[in-house]
Amino acid sequence: MAIEIVRVPDLGGAETVDVIELSLAQGDNIAIEDSLVVLESDKATMDVPSPYEGQLVKYLVAEGDTVKIGDPIAELEVSSSESVSMPEVEEPVQTEVAEPKVEAPVIEEESVPIPEQPAIDSEASQDGATGADIYAGPSVRLMARELGVSLDSVAGSGPRGRIIKDDIDAYVKDALNSNTGNSLATGSEIPTIPAIDFSQFGAVDIIKLTKIQKLTAANMHRNWLNVPHVTHFDDADITDLEDFRKSLKAEGESRGVRITPVSFIIKAIAMALTANPVINRSLAPDGEHYIQKAYCNIGMAVDTPRGLMVPVIRNVDEKGIWEIAADVADLATKARDGKLKPSDMQGGCFSLSSLGAIGGNGFTPIVNAPEAGILGVSKSQMKPIWNGDIFEPRLMLPMALSYDHRLVNGGDAGRFMTDIVKFLSDIRHLVL
Ligand code: CAO
């Protein structure tokens, strides 16, 4: 073991420099070429690398000191006094002990504008480089580069706002904490729902989701997150429609087809889609185009014991009410019996979700992307409606149109919904 003094090496022409960073703590181990101190002249900073392997006994300078070539910097206890060579110095250095040789210090120009770096987690953050007016020594920059930290984002706590290693440490800890616990910091992550052991509150069973339930969950989540939803509400007066539908009961029995309000609603949607082609669009994945459809297929949500299925009724604009009613019954039966083919569920332009037979005043359905809209229909209710002279009992059908606001404006949605209301409220439109 021997004690060696490390001195200020060649300063590249500068008379004096300031000590701006002590890279180690007393007692730290140091390897050859590890940074000992960072010096700064008017124009540049330089790391002074250790010429020895050993341990720091003490620094002989403090941050903020001004030093010149040959001044002692640090006292090291070294196992072998073999050292790497020192750079040439312009002036001979007066030494009390043998001058260890060090390689040329890294000199880094300051105040060079560097392109902005994304913060942690980004592959682009590879070099930890700095923007203008950021002060950091090469060892700090190396550390930032290795950790993928943009120095632009780090507040320096050293002299003159210099970024030191502790600042990078603190920044990384903060970033990790905000990723795991506090997503409000960036707002860009979806916080996870905490796992709870429900059995601590009472008896539970854990049941595997069916394939359909899993697919539905994934689709709903995807659609909810991707589509900016707006929901537009209106009621249709279906008093006359219901009278007409009931009058068809006998004919329905002879045809073997049961007609419910759903067939009329599907027909009204098809007519409104034809009149409002803006709703019959899908956004192209490139985000630069939309697809205008000239066909009119309507998906119908069916509640089955194994989960929700959405078979598609094709070319509704070309079909009459009897044909649509037959398709509704056929597809609902196939869905409940698990007999739908994948092709039965493809090609929809718009969807209907009818909870009319179940109940409720209203609900906001989730758009079945890449379709642009979905109509949610609730249970019709007799209501007193003002006809200009008196309140009349009318059968009102509550409807909610959810649409993708990237494709459809409020005005487009309002016109589409008003058309549906018109077609359902006056059945003469439906047969025209
Ligand atoms: N208001 C009042 N009654 C209504 C109604 C409404 N809006 N819509 C249907 N009904 C009545 C019908 O008149 C019929 O009664 P009658 O036989 O006395 O005339 C009865 O409800 C028929 O119900 P149904 O369910 O057998 O048939 P449907 O044609 O109304 O609906 C289908 C077919 C497939 C849409 C439906 O069965 C279904 O599965 N709905 C659930 C959809 C769903 O789960 N949506 C949620 C999706 S997740 O957001």
Tab-separated table of C-alpha atoms and ligand atoms in Angstrom:
chain	number	residue	atom	x	y	z
A	1	MET	CA	0.000	0.000	0.000
A	2	ALA	CA	1.260	3.480	-0.814
A	3	ILE	CA	-0.112	6.991	-0.700
A	4	GLU	CA	-0.172	8.850	-4.008
A	5	ILE	CA	-1.141	12.456	-4.678
A	6	VAL	CA	-3.071	13.184	-7.855
A	7	ARG	CA	-2.439	16.630	-9.332
A	8	VAL	CA	-4.092	18.956	-11.815
A	9	PRO	CA	-2.986	17.822	-15.293
A	10	ASP	CA	-2.538	19.795	-18.491
A	11	LEU	CA	-5.369	22.301	-18.769
A	12	GLY	CA	-5.302	22.603	-22.530
A	13	GLY	CA	-4.007	26.181	-22.357
A	14	ALA	CA	-6.121	27.521	-19.470
A	15	GLU	CA	-4.223	29.282	-16.659
A	16	THR	CA	-6.608	28.357	-13.900
A	17	VAL	CA	-9.778	26.321	-13.593
A	18	ASP	CA	-12.505	25.872	-11.012
A	19	VAL	CA	-13.235	22.643	-9.212
A	20	ILE	CA	-16.908	22.112	-9.913
A	21	GLU	CA	-17.508	18.525	-8.864
A	22	LEU	CA	-15.923	16.052	-6.499
A	23	SER	CA	-16.883	12.727	-8.024
A	24	LEU	CA	-16.310	10.451	-5.016
A	25	ALA	CA	-16.867	10.303	-1.280
A	26	GLN	CA	-14.060	9.736	1.209
A	27	GLY	CA	-13.197	6.025	1.424
A	28	ASP	CA	-14.682	5.199	-2.008
A	29	ASN	CA	-12.833	2.663	-4.117
A	30	ILE	CA	-11.596	3.945	-7.410
A	31	ALA	CA	-10.421	2.221	-10.578
A	32	ILE	CA	-7.956	3.565	-13.098
A	33	GLU	CA	-9.685	6.209	-15.264
A	34	ASP	CA	-12.647	6.678	-12.946
A	35	SER	CA	-13.419	10.365	-12.582
A	36	LEU	CA	-11.900	11.996	-9.493
A	37	VAL	CA	-12.962	15.603	-9.981
A	38	VAL	CA	-14.508	17.761	-12.678
A	39	LEU	CA	-12.737	21.002	-13.531
A	40	GLU	CA	-14.161	23.891	-15.469
A	41	SER	CA	-12.496	26.682	-17.396
A	42	ASP	CA	-14.215	29.584	-19.128
A	43	LYS	CA	-14.811	27.407	-22.159
A	44	ALA	CA	-14.844	23.777	-21.189
A	45	THR	CA	-15.197	21.154	-18.509
A	46	MET	CA	-12.905	18.212	-18.008
A	47	ASP	CA	-12.993	15.091	-15.923
A	48	VAL	CA	-9.746	14.303	-14.157
A	49	PRO	CA	-9.491	10.519	-14.290
A	50	SER	CA	-7.623	8.576	-11.638
A	51	PRO	CA	-4.245	7.253	-12.776
A	52	TYR	CA	-4.352	4.595	-10.026
A	53	GLU	CA	-6.541	1.880	-8.651
A	54	GLY	CA	-7.141	2.228	-4.922
A	55	GLN	CA	-9.168	4.158	-2.382
A	56	LEU	CA	-9.795	7.866	-1.863
A	57	VAL	CA	-8.144	8.949	1.388
A	58	LYS	CA	-9.223	12.566	1.059
A	59	TYR	CA	-9.662	15.400	-1.362
A	60	LEU	CA	-7.133	18.205	-1.177
A	61	VAL	CA	-9.533	20.632	-2.901
A	62	ALA	CA	-13.156	21.624	-2.351
A	63	GLU	CA	-15.931	22.432	-4.864
A	64	GLY	CA	-15.548	26.067	-5.896
A	65	ASP	CA	-11.725	26.166	-5.431
A	66	THR	CA	-9.631	27.633	-8.220
A	67	VAL	CA	-6.615	25.506	-9.154
A	68	LYS	CA	-3.755	25.524	-11.652
A	69	ILE	CA	-1.610	22.866	-13.291
A	70	GLY	CA	0.205	20.745	-10.730
A	71	ASP	CA	-1.954	21.635	-7.728
A	72	PRO	CA	-2.704	18.590	-5.585
A	73	ILE	CA	-6.251	17.341	-5.995
A	74	ALA	CA	-6.594	14.155	-4.001
A	75	GLU	CA	-4.754	11.688	-1.825
A	76	LEU	CA	-5.200	8.051	-2.800
A	77	GLU	CA	-4.154	4.861	-1.082
A	78	VAL	CA	-3.035	2.626	-3.905
A	79	SER	CA	-2.166	-1.062	-3.988
A	80	SER	CA	0.396	-0.605	-6.726
A	81	SER	CA	1.922	2.668	-7.759
A	82	GLU	CA	1.755	1.656	-11.401
A	83	SER	CA	-0.225	4.270	-13.177
A	84	VAL	CA	-1.404	5.219	-16.600
A	85	SER	CA	0.590	7.911	-18.322
A	86	MET	CA	-0.055	11.613	-17.848
A	87	PRO	CA	-0.647	13.857	-20.804
A	88	GLU	CA	2.008	16.261	-21.937
A	89	VAL	CA	1.756	19.535	-20.071
A	90	GLU	CA	2.745	22.819	-21.609
A	91	GLU	CA	4.661	23.948	-18.551
A	92	PRO	CA	6.765	21.598	-16.411
A	93	VAL	CA	4.846	20.846	-13.258
A	94	GLN	CA	6.634	21.504	-9.959
A	95	THR	CA	5.976	18.454	-7.867
A	96	GLU	CA	6.752	17.471	-4.313
A	97	VAL	CA	6.164	13.813	-5.141
A	98	ALA	CA	6.376	11.944	-8.397
A	99	GLU	CA	3.702	13.167	-10.755
A	100	PRO	CA	1.366	10.374	-11.796
A	101	LYS	CA	0.747	10.190	-15.471
A	102	VAL	CA	-2.829	10.514	-16.682
A	103	GLU	CA	-4.251	10.341	-20.135
A	104	ALA	CA	-5.496	13.448	-21.763
A	105	PRO	CA	-8.605	14.642	-19.946
A	106	VAL	CA	-11.891	14.599	-21.762
A	107	ILE	CA	-12.617	18.131	-22.805
A	108	GLU	CA	-16.167	18.918	-23.604
A	109	GLU	CA	-17.378	22.189	-25.033
A	110	GLU	CA	-20.224	23.731	-23.090
A	111	SER	CA	-23.277	25.544	-24.323
A	112	VAL	CA	-23.553	23.580	-27.544
A	113	PRO	CA	-27.210	23.223	-28.452
A	114	ILE	CA	-28.074	19.531	-28.678
A	115	PRO	CA	-31.378	18.222	-29.977
A	116	GLU	CA	-33.981	17.674	-27.281
A	117	GLN	CA	-33.933	14.205	-25.751
A	118	PRO	CA	-36.979	12.249	-24.684
A	119	ALA	CA	-36.890	11.211	-21.051
A	120	ILE	CA	-36.402	7.757	-19.514
A	121	ASP	CA	-37.933	4.776	-21.253
A	122	SER	CA	-37.234	6.091	-24.680
A	123	GLU	CA	-34.823	4.307	-26.919
A	124	ALA	CA	-33.948	7.637	-28.398
A	125	SER	CA	-32.412	8.769	-25.092
A	126	GLN	CA	-29.148	7.150	-25.797
A	127	ASP	CA	-26.560	9.791	-25.258
A	128	GLY	CA	-27.630	11.867	-22.265
A	129	ALA	CA	-26.422	14.902	-24.186
A	130	THR	CA	-27.293	18.355	-23.032
A	131	GLY	CA	-29.073	21.341	-24.408
A	132	ALA	CA	-27.765	24.884	-24.254
A	133	ASP	CA	-26.884	26.239	-20.799
A	134	ILE	CA	-26.832	22.827	-19.173
A	135	TYR	CA	-23.758	22.240	-17.032
A	136	ALA	CA	-22.697	18.691	-16.367
A	137	GLY	CA	-19.375	16.896	-16.276
A	138	PRO	CA	-18.529	14.086	-18.662
A	139	SER	CA	-18.989	11.441	-15.960
A	140	VAL	CA	-22.479	12.780	-15.247
A	141	ARG	CA	-23.243	12.821	-18.943
A	142	LEU	CA	-22.029	9.256	-19.247
A	143	MET	CA	-24.240	8.217	-16.342
A	144	ALA	CA	-27.225	10.022	-17.918
A	145	ARG	CA	-26.503	8.356	-21.235
A	146	GLU	CA	-26.325	4.918	-19.662
A	147	LEU	CA	-29.625	5.444	-17.834
A	148	GLY	CA	-31.384	7.046	-20.800
A	149	VAL	CA	-31.941	10.307	-18.926
A	150	SER	CA	-32.294	13.571	-20.789
A	151	LEU	CA	-30.251	16.180	-18.960
A	152	ASP	CA	-32.739	18.796	-20.145
A	153	SER	CA	-35.204	17.321	-17.664
A	154	VAL	CA	-32.873	17.235	-14.654
A	155	ALA	CA	-32.554	20.105	-12.166
A	156	GLY	CA	-28.918	20.684	-11.170
A	157	SER	CA	-28.100	21.167	-7.516
A	158	GLY	CA	-24.341	21.782	-7.932
A	159	PRO	CA	-22.591	25.151	-8.140
A	160	ARG	CA	-24.163	27.400	-10.813
A	161	GLY	CA	-26.933	24.867	-11.309
A	162	ARG	CA	-24.515	22.168	-12.381
A	163	ILE	CA	-26.021	18.695	-12.663
A	164	ILE	CA	-24.263	16.197	-10.425
A	165	LYS	CA	-24.663	12.433	-10.080
A	166	ASP	CA	-26.995	12.787	-7.108
A	167	ASP	CA	-29.365	14.792	-9.324
A	168	ILE	CA	-29.503	11.963	-11.876
A	169	ASP	CA	-30.092	9.466	-9.062
A	170	ALA	CA	-32.949	11.562	-7.680
A	171	TYR	CA	-34.453	12.025	-11.151
A	172	VAL	CA	-34.415	8.285	-11.890
A	173	LYS	CA	-35.977	7.477	-8.505
A	174	ASP	CA	-38.737	10.017	-9.136
A	175	ALA	CA	-39.390	8.662	-12.624
A	176	LEU	CA	-39.625	5.090	-11.338
A	177	ASN	CA	-41.984	6.135	-8.555
A	178	SER	CA	-44.240	8.023	-10.906
A	179	ASN	CA	-44.345	5.035	-13.288
A	180	THR	CA	-45.425	2.613	-10.600
A	181	GLY	CA	-47.490	4.668	-8.266
A	182	ASN	CA	-48.420	8.047	-9.564
A	183	SER	CA	-49.480	8.146	-13.154
A	184	LEU	CA	-51.037	11.553	-12.625
A	185	ALA	CA	-47.549	12.949	-13.089
A	186	THR	CA	-47.700	12.424	-16.847
A	187	GLY	CA	-51.339	11.486	-17.376
A	188	SER	CA	-50.279	9.139	-20.138
A	189	GLU	CA	-50.471	5.809	-18.360
A	190	ILE	CA	-53.605	3.940	-17.298
A	191	PRO	CA	-53.395	3.216	-13.586
A	192	THR	CA	-53.983	-0.450	-12.818
A	193	ILE	CA	-56.835	-1.519	-10.551
A	194	PRO	CA	-55.337	-2.918	-7.354
A	195	ALA	CA	-55.636	-6.694	-6.853
A	196	ILE	CA	-57.861	-7.487	-3.880
A	197	ASP	CA	-58.284	-10.754	-2.029
A	198	PHE	CA	-62.094	-10.765	-1.883
A	199	SER	CA	-62.151	-13.914	0.258
A	200	GLN	CA	-61.218	-11.760	3.251
A	201	PHE	CA	-64.748	-10.274	3.023
A	202	GLY	CA	-66.746	-13.476	2.461
A	203	ALA	CA	-67.072	-16.667	0.427
A	204	VAL	CA	-66.104	-16.356	-3.258
A	205	ASP	CA	-65.666	-18.557	-6.334
A	206	ILE	CA	-63.139	-17.814	-9.057
A	207	ILE	CA	-64.613	-18.701	-12.447
A	208	LYS	CA	-62.813	-18.710	-15.769
A	209	LEU	CA	-64.111	-16.229	-18.344
A	210	THR	CA	-65.529	-17.786	-21.515
A	211	LYS	CA	-63.716	-17.068	-24.746
A	212	ILE	CA	-66.547	-14.740	-25.784
A	213	GLN	CA	-66.391	-12.848	-22.484
A	214	LYS	CA	-62.642	-12.394	-22.871
A	215	LEU	CA	-63.004	-11.198	-26.461
A	216	THR	CA	-65.819	-8.850	-25.487
A	217	ALA	CA	-63.764	-7.421	-22.625
A	218	ALA	CA	-60.792	-6.821	-24.927
A	219	ASN	CA	-62.974	-5.233	-27.638
A	220	MET	CA	-64.840	-2.991	-25.198
A	221	HIS	CA	-61.598	-1.854	-23.613
A	222	ARG	CA	-60.009	-1.182	-27.001
A	223	ASN	CA	-63.041	0.722	-28.267
A	224	TRP	CA	-63.480	2.694	-25.054
A	225	LEU	CA	-59.854	3.785	-25.099
A	226	ASN	CA	-59.573	4.539	-28.813
A	227	VAL	CA	-62.862	6.201	-29.617
A	228	PRO	CA	-63.745	9.665	-28.332
A	229	HIS	CA	-67.393	8.953	-27.541
A	230	VAL	CA	-70.283	11.385	-27.541
A	231	THR	CA	-73.816	10.189	-26.827
A	232	HIS	CA	-76.866	11.930	-28.263
A	233	PHE	CA	-80.320	11.267	-26.774
A	234	ASP	CA	-83.826	11.470	-28.212
A	235	ASP	CA	-87.246	9.813	-27.894
A	236	ALA	CA	-89.361	8.540	-30.786
A	237	ASP	CA	-93.127	8.446	-30.573
A	238	ILE	CA	-93.856	4.816	-31.579
A	239	THR	CA	-97.572	4.824	-30.710
A	240	ASP	CA	-98.665	4.392	-34.321
A	241	LEU	CA	-95.831	1.996	-35.083
A	242	GLU	CA	-96.871	-0.271	-32.201
A	243	ASP	CA	-100.522	-0.197	-33.344
A	244	PHE	CA	-99.389	-1.159	-36.836
A	245	ARG	CA	-97.040	-3.879	-35.538
A	246	LYS	CA	-99.807	-5.444	-33.444
A	247	SER	CA	-102.082	-5.406	-36.476
A	248	LEU	CA	-99.524	-7.626	-38.232
A	249	LYS	CA	-99.641	-10.312	-35.574
A	250	ALA	CA	-101.966	-12.694	-37.430
A	251	GLU	CA	-100.014	-12.323	-40.654
A	252	GLY	CA	-96.823	-12.935	-38.699
A	253	GLU	CA	-98.197	-16.171	-37.334
A	254	SER	CA	-99.152	-17.377	-40.780
A	255	ARG	CA	-95.681	-16.457	-42.098
A	256	GLY	CA	-94.025	-18.003	-39.043
A	257	VAL	CA	-92.250	-14.720	-38.228
A	258	ARG	CA	-92.556	-12.746	-35.017
A	259	ILE	CA	-92.208	-8.997	-35.511
A	260	THR	CA	-90.884	-6.898	-32.621
A	261	PRO	CA	-90.045	-3.165	-32.569
A	262	VAL	CA	-86.415	-4.171	-33.278
A	263	SER	CA	-87.114	-4.898	-36.984
A	264	PHE	CA	-88.598	-1.429	-37.471
A	265	ILE	CA	-85.712	0.199	-35.632
A	266	ILE	CA	-83.196	-1.642	-37.838
A	267	LYS	CA	-85.065	-0.512	-40.952
A	268	ALA	CA	-85.159	3.079	-39.655
A	269	ILE	CA	-81.407	2.977	-39.001
A	270	ALA	CA	-80.769	1.759	-42.565
A	271	MET	CA	-82.863	4.562	-44.034
A	272	ALA	CA	-81.149	7.151	-41.835
A	273	LEU	CA	-77.726	5.784	-42.834
A	274	THR	CA	-78.645	6.178	-46.504
A	275	ALA	CA	-79.779	9.742	-45.874
A	276	ASN	CA	-76.698	10.528	-43.711
A	277	PRO	CA	-73.709	8.765	-45.303
A	278	VAL	CA	-71.360	10.497	-42.865
A	279	ILE	CA	-72.394	7.905	-40.273
A	280	ASN	CA	-71.622	5.070	-42.699
A	281	ARG	CA	-67.885	5.673	-42.578
A	282	SER	CA	-64.838	4.185	-40.911
A	283	LEU	CA	-61.506	5.814	-40.200
A	284	ALA	CA	-58.626	4.229	-42.130
A	285	PRO	CA	-55.828	2.923	-39.912
A	286	ASP	CA	-53.377	5.388	-41.523
A	287	GLY	CA	-55.281	8.269	-39.905
A	288	GLU	CA	-55.200	10.067	-43.279
A	289	HIS	CA	-58.358	8.691	-44.886
A	290	TYR	CA	-61.855	7.497	-44.169
A	291	ILE	CA	-63.771	4.756	-45.939
A	292	GLN	CA	-67.223	5.665	-47.234
A	293	LYS	CA	-69.407	2.572	-47.477
A	294	ALA	CA	-72.057	2.216	-50.165
A	295	TYR	CA	-73.534	-0.901	-48.530
A	296	CYS	CA	-75.707	-1.039	-45.433
A	297	ASN	CA	-75.093	-3.898	-42.970
A	298	ILE	CA	-76.292	-3.544	-39.389
A	299	GLY	CA	-74.943	-5.394	-36.376
A	300	MET	CA	-77.372	-6.429	-33.641
A	301	ALA	CA	-76.181	-7.076	-30.068
A	302	VAL	CA	-77.558	-10.391	-28.784
A	303	ASP	CA	-77.486	-11.303	-25.113
A	304	THR	CA	-76.485	-14.977	-24.822
A	305	PRO	CA	-75.641	-17.160	-21.806
A	306	ARG	CA	-72.030	-17.356	-23.017
A	307	GLY	CA	-71.693	-13.619	-23.541
A	308	LEU	CA	-72.492	-10.814	-25.921
A	309	MET	CA	-72.486	-11.532	-29.678
A	310	VAL	CA	-73.079	-9.106	-32.537
A	311	PRO	CA	-74.289	-10.855	-35.725
A	312	VAL	CA	-74.726	-8.674	-38.781
A	313	ILE	CA	-77.880	-8.307	-40.880
A	314	ARG	CA	-76.810	-7.695	-44.455
A	315	ASN	CA	-78.095	-5.207	-47.024
A	316	VAL	CA	-80.820	-3.928	-44.725
A	317	ASP	CA	-81.551	-1.035	-47.104
A	318	GLU	CA	-82.721	-3.595	-49.682
A	319	LYS	CA	-84.945	-5.570	-47.297
A	320	GLY	CA	-88.532	-5.163	-46.136
A	321	ILE	CA	-89.724	-5.493	-42.544
A	322	TRP	CA	-90.717	-9.191	-42.889
A	323	GLU	CA	-87.324	-10.127	-44.221
A	324	ILE	CA	-85.551	-8.147	-41.512
A	325	ALA	CA	-87.705	-9.732	-38.803
A	326	ALA	CA	-86.804	-13.196	-40.144
A	327	ASP	CA	-83.091	-12.298	-40.058
A	328	VAL	CA	-83.388	-10.938	-36.486
A	329	ALA	CA	-85.002	-14.158	-35.278
A	330	ASP	CA	-82.614	-16.411	-37.214
A	331	LEU	CA	-79.412	-14.639	-36.089
A	332	ALA	CA	-80.574	-14.269	-32.457
A	333	THR	CA	-81.341	-18.015	-32.343
A	334	LYS	CA	-77.989	-18.931	-33.910
A	335	ALA	CA	-76.207	-16.625	-31.448
A	336	ARG	CA	-77.911	-18.205	-28.456
A	337	ASP	CA	-77.260	-21.724	-29.789
A	338	GLY	CA	-73.593	-20.948	-30.450
A	339	LYS	CA	-74.062	-21.535	-34.195
A	340	LEU	CA	-72.869	-18.226	-35.624
A	341	LYS	CA	-70.017	-18.400	-38.122
A	342	PRO	CA	-67.275	-15.759	-37.992
A	343	SER	CA	-68.591	-14.383	-41.299
A	344	ASP	CA	-72.016	-13.826	-39.665
A	345	MET	CA	-70.347	-11.267	-37.392
A	346	GLN	CA	-68.325	-9.385	-39.979
A	347	GLY	CA	-68.969	-6.429	-42.236
A	348	GLY	CA	-71.170	-4.279	-40.008
A	349	CYS	CA	-71.538	-0.553	-40.757
A	350	PHE	CA	-73.404	0.430	-37.593
A	351	SER	CA	-74.796	-1.434	-34.571
A	352	LEU	CA	-77.992	-1.638	-32.572
A	353	SER	CA	-78.153	-2.598	-28.934
A	354	SER	CA	-81.737	-3.098	-27.820
A	355	LEU	CA	-82.541	-3.516	-24.143
A	356	GLY	CA	-86.193	-2.775	-24.845
A	357	ALA	CA	-87.365	-6.194	-23.707
A	358	ILE	CA	-85.326	-5.933	-20.519
A	359	GLY	CA	-85.964	-2.415	-19.245
A	360	GLY	CA	-84.301	0.880	-18.375
A	361	ASN	CA	-84.765	4.532	-19.321
A	362	GLY	CA	-81.499	4.844	-21.175
A	363	PHE	CA	-77.864	3.794	-21.394
A	364	THR	CA	-74.802	4.911	-23.291
A	365	PRO	CA	-73.574	2.122	-25.605
A	366	ILE	CA	-69.921	1.749	-26.613
A	367	VAL	CA	-69.151	2.222	-30.309
A	368	ASN	CA	-68.209	-1.027	-32.060
A	369	ALA	CA	-65.100	0.388	-33.782
A	370	PRO	CA	-64.236	0.791	-36.609
A	371	GLU	CA	-67.944	1.500	-37.066
A	372	ALA	CA	-68.771	5.168	-36.452
A	373	GLY	CA	-71.852	4.763	-34.279
A	374	ILE	CA	-74.217	2.588	-32.276
A	375	LEU	CA	-77.840	3.087	-31.248
A	376	GLY	CA	-78.896	2.035	-27.752
A	377	VAL	CA	-82.632	1.481	-27.400
A	378	SER	CA	-84.422	1.242	-24.052
A	379	LYS	CA	-87.915	0.189	-23.021
A	380	SER	CA	-90.769	2.200	-24.490
A	381	GLN	CA	-92.968	3.971	-21.979
A	382	MET	CA	-96.337	5.657	-22.135
A	383	LYS	CA	-95.813	9.380	-21.449
A	384	PRO	CA	-98.001	12.504	-21.443
A	385	ILE	CA	-96.948	14.484	-24.513
A	386	TRP	CA	-98.195	18.052	-25.140
A	387	ASN	CA	-99.810	18.260	-28.611
A	388	GLY	CA	-100.344	22.047	-28.507
A	389	ASP	CA	-103.779	21.809	-26.872
A	390	ILE	CA	-103.686	18.949	-24.420
A	391	PHE	CA	-101.401	16.257	-22.992
A	392	GLU	CA	-101.852	13.058	-24.944
A	393	PRO	CA	-100.725	9.595	-23.833
A	394	ARG	CA	-98.050	8.520	-26.328
A	395	LEU	CA	-95.718	5.526	-26.374
A	396	MET	CA	-92.220	6.953	-26.320
A	397	LEU	CA	-89.077	5.012	-27.219
A	398	PRO	CA	-85.890	6.306	-25.514
A	399	MET	CA	-82.796	6.109	-27.712
A	400	ALA	CA	-79.131	6.979	-27.248
A	401	LEU	CA	-76.754	7.341	-30.192
A	402	SER	CA	-73.068	6.991	-29.295
A	403	TYR	CA	-70.697	8.043	-32.058
A	404	ASP	CA	-67.016	8.406	-32.822
A	405	HIS	CA	-66.405	12.124	-32.594
A	406	ARG	CA	-63.303	11.797	-34.778
A	407	LEU	CA	-65.569	10.979	-37.719
A	408	VAL	CA	-68.942	12.393	-36.813
A	409	ASN	CA	-69.766	15.921	-35.687
A	410	GLY	CA	-72.598	16.766	-33.332
A	411	GLY	CA	-74.610	18.210	-36.215
A	412	ASP	CA	-74.213	15.027	-38.280
A	413	ALA	CA	-75.305	12.935	-35.311
A	414	GLY	CA	-78.256	15.221	-34.596
A	415	ARG	CA	-79.491	15.000	-38.193
A	416	PHE	CA	-79.084	11.207	-38.232
A	417	MET	CA	-80.961	10.798	-34.944
A	418	THR	CA	-83.707	13.211	-36.023
A	419	ASP	CA	-84.211	11.095	-39.138
A	420	ILE	CA	-84.501	7.906	-37.075
A	421	VAL	CA	-87.066	9.605	-34.832
A	422	LYS	CA	-88.975	10.801	-37.916
A	423	PHE	CA	-88.990	7.356	-39.558
A	424	LEU	CA	-90.171	5.607	-36.381
A	425	SER	CA	-92.724	8.251	-35.429
A	426	ASP	CA	-94.416	8.242	-38.800
A	427	ILE	CA	-94.395	4.732	-40.252
A	428	ARG	CA	-95.426	6.010	-43.661
A	429	HIS	CA	-91.722	6.948	-44.090
A	430	LEU	CA	-90.711	3.365	-43.406
A	431	VAL	CA	-92.752	1.959	-46.248
A	432	LEU	CA	-91.835	4.621	-48.747
B	1	CAO	N1	-89.810	-1.381	-25.594
B	1	CAO	C1	-90.737	-2.180	-25.091
B	1	CAO	N2	-90.851	-3.473	-25.431
B	1	CAO	C2	-89.979	-3.957	-26.315
B	1	CAO	C3	-88.991	-3.177	-26.887
B	1	CAO	C4	-88.928	-1.829	-26.484
B	1	CAO	N3	-87.989	-1.013	-26.969
B	1	CAO	N4	-88.286	-3.929	-27.735
B	1	CAO	C5	-88.796	-5.153	-27.691
B	1	CAO	N5	-89.821	-5.175	-26.823
B	1	CAO	C6	-90.679	-6.307	-26.513
B	1	CAO	C7	-91.263	-6.851	-27.763
B	1	CAO	O1	-92.395	-6.149	-28.173
B	1	CAO	C8	-91.515	-8.266	-27.375
B	1	CAO	O2	-92.671	-8.391	-26.621
B	1	CAO	P1	-94.015	-9.013	-27.285
B	1	CAO	O3	-93.653	-10.373	-27.698
B	1	CAO	O4	-94.990	-8.925	-26.201
B	1	CAO	O5	-94.321	-8.150	-28.425
B	1	CAO	C9	-90.355	-8.578	-26.508
B	1	CAO	O6	-89.873	-7.341	-25.996
B	1	CAO	C10	-89.345	-9.245	-27.409
B	1	CAO	O7	-88.131	-9.336	-26.845
B	1	CAO	P2	-86.999	-10.219	-27.561
B	1	CAO	O8	-85.743	-9.990	-26.821
B	1	CAO	O9	-87.482	-11.636	-27.652
B	1	CAO	O10	-86.880	-9.767	-29.045
B	1	CAO	P3	-86.393	-8.376	-29.655
B	1	CAO	O11	-86.678	-8.447	-31.089
B	1	CAO	O12	-86.971	-7.226	-28.953
B	1	CAO	O13	-84.850	-8.331	-29.431
B	1	CAO	C11	-82.611	-9.043	-29.455
B	1	CAO	C12	-83.978	-9.219	-30.082
B	1	CAO	C13	-81.710	-10.083	-30.053
B	1	CAO	C14	-82.119	-7.641	-29.787
B	1	CAO	C15	-82.738	-9.202	-27.940
B	1	CAO	O14	-83.272	-10.466	-27.650
B	1	CAO	C16	-81.462	-9.071	-27.186
B	1	CAO	O15	-80.644	-10.027	-27.085
B	1	CAO	N6	-81.238	-7.892	-26.607
B	1	CAO	C17	-80.100	-7.676	-25.741
B	1	CAO	C18	-79.103	-6.796	-26.407
B	1	CAO	C19	-77.966	-6.494	-25.462
B	1	CAO	O16	-77.541	-7.347	-24.698
B	1	CAO	N7	-77.493	-5.270	-25.496
B	1	CAO	C20	-76.462	-4.851	-24.626
B	1	CAO	C21	-75.206	-4.914	-25.361
B	1	CAO	S1	-73.866	-4.407	-24.383
B	1	CAO	O17	-73.967	-2.847	-24.433
